[in-house]
Amino acid sequence: MKSSVNYTFEVQVMSAEKLSFLLPAVFTIGPHIDDEASLLKYAKLLSPPNKLSNHVIELVQGIIEGETRVLAVSMTMEQIFKGTKEFKQEVFEKVQLELNQFWLLIYNANVKQLVDVRGHEYFSYLGQRTQMGEVGSKEGQTLQNAAKVDAETKIISTQRQGEGKKKKKSR
């Protein structure tokens, strides 16, 4: 019997501003294998009421979708975008809290890049804005460097002119 299972989801969630986006995620979930009582409870959880039951998949999916939506709706898109790592970590923590009651453990969780829902290009826009900001700051840095070189050139030129005048006077 395989103890952990991969669950792949693409959860559609909404931010505090009611902007939709997709959260693609893969969770590897299974029982606490070092605890016999947890393994027995996990075995009972896997025993479906009927042979065609997907109740564990539905349970895990429901928890992940629910916790992700609750967290996302409490944050603005900017908060989610700027704090993607923290957002993902908080999703994992909230999901794990819910899974604990079913004796399940997240062994691994990966949230891929947040994706815009068709018609809502917010993440694309923020990414472009960030890139433009980087280009703008690089252009600004280049202009600052050019001004610094100009100033240093003028100083050296002035110093050389002064040295040239001293040599003429000493002759």
Coordinates of C-alpha atoms in Angstrom, one line a residue:
M1 CA 0.0 0.0 0.0
K2 CA 1.3 3.4 -1.0
S3 CA 1.3 5.7 2.1
S4 CA 1.3 9.1 0.5
V5 CA -0.7 10.4 -2.5
N6 CA -0.1 13.4 -4.8
Y7 CA -3.1 15.7 -5.2
T8 CA -2.9 18.2 -8.1
F9 CA -5.3 21.1 -8.1
E10 CA -5.9 24.4 -9.8
V11 CA -7.9 26.4 -7.4
Q12 CA -9.8 29.5 -8.6
V13 CA -9.7 32.1 -5.9
M14 CA -10.6 35.7 -5.4
S15 CA -8.8 38.6 -3.7
A16 CA -10.2 41.2 -1.4
E17 CA -10.9 43.4 -4.5
K18 CA -12.9 40.5 -6.0
L19 CA -10.2 39.8 -8.7
S20 CA -10.0 36.2 -9.7
F21 CA -6.8 34.2 -10.2
L22 CA -5.7 30.6 -10.3
L23 CA -3.5 28.9 -7.8
P24 CA -2.0 25.7 -9.3
A25 CA -0.7 23.4 -6.5
V26 CA 0.5 19.9 -5.9
F27 CA 0.3 18.5 -2.4
T28 CA 1.8 15.1 -1.3
I29 CA -0.3 14.0 1.6
G30 CA -0.3 10.8 3.7
P31 CA -0.6 9.5 7.2
H32 CA 1.9 10.0 10.1
I33 CA 3.9 6.9 9.3
D34 CA 5.7 6.8 12.7
D35 CA 2.5 6.6 14.7
E36 CA 0.6 3.3 14.7
A37 CA -2.7 4.9 15.9
S38 CA -2.5 7.4 13.0
L39 CA -1.9 4.6 10.5
L40 CA -5.0 2.7 11.8
K41 CA -7.1 5.8 11.5
Y42 CA -5.8 6.5 8.0
A43 CA -6.7 2.9 7.0
K44 CA -10.2 3.5 8.2
L45 CA -10.4 6.8 6.3
L46 CA -9.3 5.0 3.2
S47 CA -11.9 2.3 3.6
P48 CA -14.6 3.7 1.3
P49 CA -18.3 3.2 2.1
N50 CA -18.5 1.8 -1.5
K51 CA -15.8 0.7 -3.9
L52 CA -16.2 3.7 -6.3
S53 CA -15.8 6.3 -3.6
N54 CA -13.4 9.3 -4.0
H55 CA -14.1 10.6 -0.6
V56 CA -10.5 11.1 0.5
I57 CA -9.7 13.1 -2.7
E58 CA -12.8 15.2 -2.3
L59 CA -12.0 15.7 1.4
V60 CA -8.4 16.9 0.6
Q61 CA -9.5 19.0 -2.3
G62 CA -12.3 20.6 -0.3
I63 CA -9.8 21.5 2.5
I64 CA -7.2 23.0 0.1
E65 CA -9.8 25.0 -1.9
G66 CA -11.6 26.2 1.2
E67 CA -8.5 27.4 3.1
T68 CA -7.0 29.0 0.0
R69 CA -10.1 30.9 -0.7
V70 CA -10.6 32.1 2.8
L71 CA -7.0 33.4 2.9
A72 CA -7.0 35.0 -0.5
V73 CA -10.2 36.9 0.1
S74 CA -8.6 38.5 3.2
M75 CA -5.7 39.9 1.1
T76 CA -5.4 42.4 -1.7
M77 CA -3.8 41.3 -5.0
E78 CA -0.8 43.5 -4.3
Q79 CA -0.3 41.8 -0.9
I80 CA -0.6 38.3 -2.6
F81 CA 1.7 39.3 -5.4
K82 CA 4.4 40.9 -3.3
G83 CA 4.2 38.3 -0.5
T84 CA 3.8 35.2 -2.7
K85 CA 6.1 33.1 -0.5
E86 CA 4.4 34.1 2.7
F87 CA 0.9 33.6 1.1
K88 CA 1.9 30.0 0.0
Q89 CA 3.4 29.3 3.5
E90 CA 0.2 30.4 5.2
V91 CA -1.9 28.3 2.8
F92 CA 0.2 25.2 3.7
E93 CA -0.1 25.9 7.5
K94 CA -3.9 26.4 7.3
V95 CA -4.4 23.3 5.2
Q96 CA -2.2 21.2 7.6
L97 CA -4.3 22.4 10.6
E98 CA -7.4 21.1 8.9
L99 CA -5.7 17.8 7.8
N100 CA -4.6 17.1 11.4
Q101 CA -8.2 16.2 12.3
F102 CA -8.0 13.4 9.7
W103 CA -4.6 12.2 10.8
L104 CA -3.1 13.4 7.5
L105 CA 0.3 15.1 7.0
I106 CA 1.6 17.3 4.1
Y107 CA 4.9 15.7 3.1
N108 CA 5.4 18.2 0.4
A109 CA 3.5 21.1 -1.2
N110 CA 4.3 23.1 -4.2
V111 CA 2.4 26.1 -5.4
K112 CA 3.3 27.0 -8.9
Q113 CA 3.3 30.6 -10.2
L114 CA -0.1 32.3 -9.5
V115 CA -2.0 32.6 -12.8
D116 CA -4.4 35.2 -14.1
V117 CA -7.9 34.1 -15.0
R118 CA -8.8 34.9 -18.6
G119 CA -10.0 38.5 -18.8
H120 CA -8.1 39.5 -15.6
E121 CA -4.4 40.1 -16.5
Y122 CA -3.4 41.5 -13.1
F123 CA -0.3 39.4 -12.5
S124 CA 0.9 40.0 -16.0
Y125 CA 0.4 43.8 -15.5
L126 CA 2.2 43.7 -12.1
G127 CA 5.1 41.7 -13.7
Q128 CA 5.4 44.2 -16.5
R129 CA 5.2 47.1 -14.1
T130 CA 8.0 45.5 -12.0
Q131 CA 10.1 45.0 -15.1
M132 CA 9.6 48.5 -16.2
G133 CA 10.5 49.8 -12.8
E134 CA 13.7 47.8 -13.0
V135 CA 14.4 49.2 -16.4
G136 CA 13.6 52.7 -15.2
S137 CA 15.9 52.3 -12.2
K138 CA 18.7 50.9 -14.4
E139 CA 18.2 53.9 -16.8
G140 CA 18.3 56.2 -13.8
Q141 CA 21.5 54.5 -12.5
T142 CA 23.1 54.8 -16.0
L143 CA 22.3 58.5 -16.1
Q144 CA 23.7 58.9 -12.6
N145 CA 26.9 57.1 -13.6
A146 CA 27.2 59.2 -16.8
A147 CA 26.8 62.4 -14.7
K148 CA 29.5 61.1 -12.3
V149 CA 31.9 60.4 -15.2
D150 CA 31.2 63.9 -16.7
A151 CA 31.9 65.5 -13.3
E152 CA 35.1 63.5 -12.8
T153 CA 36.2 64.3 -16.4
K154 CA 35.7 68.0 -15.8
I155 CA 37.6 67.9 -12.5
I156 CA 40.6 66.1 -14.2
S157 CA 40.4 68.5 -17.1
T158 CA 40.5 71.5 -14.7
Q159 CA 43.4 70.0 -12.8
R160 CA 45.4 69.5 -16.0
Q161 CA 44.7 73.0 -17.1
G162 CA 46.0 74.2 -13.8
E163 CA 49.1 72.1 -14.1
G164 CA 49.7 73.4 -17.6
K165 CA 49.5 77.0 -16.4
K166 CA 51.9 76.3 -13.6
K167 CA 54.5 74.8 -16.1
K168 CA 54.2 77.9 -18.3
K169 CA 54.8 80.3 -15.3
S170 CA 57.8 78.3 -14.2
R171 CA 59.5 78.6 -17.6

